[in-house]
Amino acid sequence: MALKKKDARNKRPNPISFRMSEQAKKSLEVLAKVMNMTQVEVIEALLAEGYQKAKKSYPEDMKKAEKSSRLSSEK
């Protein structure tokens, strides 16, 4: 897993709340300690990695979803 720490200049706090299982919480805590990152940085890195993988595997679907996402956020 190629987790990379985000550049501090690019951080824009956008509060979000969600629930996760106890196992997922423990896994996140362990990953954060091992990678010497905050839990938020781990989640952001995993999302970025998953996004890139999906973009390679499903390019047409991703283009449609990105376009749809942009349109809904502009309203």
Tab-separated table of C-alpha atoms in Angstrom:
chain	number	residue	atom	x	y	z
A	1	MET	CA	0.000	0.000	0.000
A	2	ALA	CA	1.590	3.244	-1.135
A	3	LEU	CA	0.241	5.794	1.314
A	4	LYS	CA	1.683	9.257	0.902
A	5	LYS	CA	1.437	12.097	3.374
A	6	LYS	CA	-0.468	15.095	2.026
A	7	ASP	CA	1.254	18.431	1.623
A	8	ALA	CA	0.105	20.685	4.491
A	9	ARG	CA	-0.571	23.572	2.079
A	10	ASN	CA	-3.279	21.585	0.302
A	11	LYS	CA	-5.306	20.840	3.421
A	12	ARG	CA	-8.737	22.405	3.517
A	13	PRO	CA	-10.758	21.370	6.544
A	14	ASN	CA	-14.171	20.038	5.563
A	15	PRO	CA	-15.772	18.475	8.631
A	16	ILE	CA	-17.439	15.137	7.984
A	17	SER	CA	-18.894	12.549	10.284
A	18	PHE	CA	-19.469	8.852	9.710
A	19	ARG	CA	-19.700	5.609	11.638
A	20	MET	CA	-17.475	2.596	11.240
A	21	SER	CA	-17.231	-0.829	12.805
A	22	GLU	CA	-14.972	-1.440	15.790
A	23	GLN	CA	-12.664	-3.517	13.580
A	24	ALA	CA	-12.384	-0.702	11.033
A	25	LYS	CA	-11.668	1.780	13.845
A	26	LYS	CA	-8.902	-0.424	15.249
A	27	SER	CA	-7.435	-0.940	11.781
A	28	LEU	CA	-7.415	2.809	11.171
A	29	GLU	CA	-5.699	3.469	14.506
A	30	VAL	CA	-3.017	0.857	13.773
A	31	LEU	CA	-2.426	2.136	10.227
A	32	ALA	CA	-2.100	5.704	11.487
A	33	LYS	CA	0.508	4.669	14.060
A	34	VAL	CA	2.481	2.489	11.644
A	35	MET	CA	2.445	5.072	8.851
A	36	ASN	CA	3.135	7.962	11.267
A	37	MET	CA	0.102	9.809	9.928
A	38	THR	CA	-3.116	11.107	11.433
A	39	GLN	CA	-6.248	9.029	10.972
A	40	VAL	CA	-7.621	11.705	8.633
A	41	GLU	CA	-4.448	11.577	6.521
A	42	VAL	CA	-4.736	7.775	6.282
A	43	ILE	CA	-8.369	8.000	5.139
A	44	GLU	CA	-7.517	10.713	2.592
A	45	ALA	CA	-4.580	8.693	1.230
A	46	LEU	CA	-6.678	5.528	0.935
A	47	LEU	CA	-9.448	7.427	-0.851
A	48	ALA	CA	-6.963	9.003	-3.261
A	49	GLU	CA	-5.410	5.600	-4.000
A	50	GLY	CA	-8.822	3.990	-4.527
A	51	TYR	CA	-9.908	6.864	-6.753
A	52	GLN	CA	-6.869	6.432	-9.004
A	53	LYS	CA	-7.402	2.659	-9.225
A	54	ALA	CA	-11.069	3.144	-10.132
A	55	LYS	CA	-10.134	5.759	-12.719
A	56	LYS	CA	-7.816	3.235	-14.412
A	57	SER	CA	-10.252	0.313	-14.161
A	58	TYR	CA	-13.464	2.175	-15.053
A	59	PRO	CA	-12.482	5.276	-17.069
A	60	GLU	CA	-15.856	5.839	-18.761
A	61	ASP	CA	-17.877	5.352	-15.580
A	62	MET	CA	-15.527	7.679	-13.698
A	63	LYS	CA	-15.878	10.409	-16.349
A	64	LYS	CA	-19.668	10.198	-16.100
A	65	ALA	CA	-19.591	10.242	-12.302
A	66	GLU	CA	-17.144	13.166	-12.210
A	67	LYS	CA	-19.303	15.152	-14.627
A	68	SER	CA	-22.416	14.370	-12.603
A	69	SER	CA	-20.640	15.304	-9.373
A	70	ARG	CA	-19.444	18.630	-10.794
A	71	LEU	CA	-22.921	19.504	-12.031
A	72	SER	CA	-24.548	18.752	-8.689
A	73	SER	CA	-21.924	20.730	-6.739
A	74	GLU	CA	-22.356	23.792	-8.988
A	75	LYS	CA	-26.080	24.105	-8.220
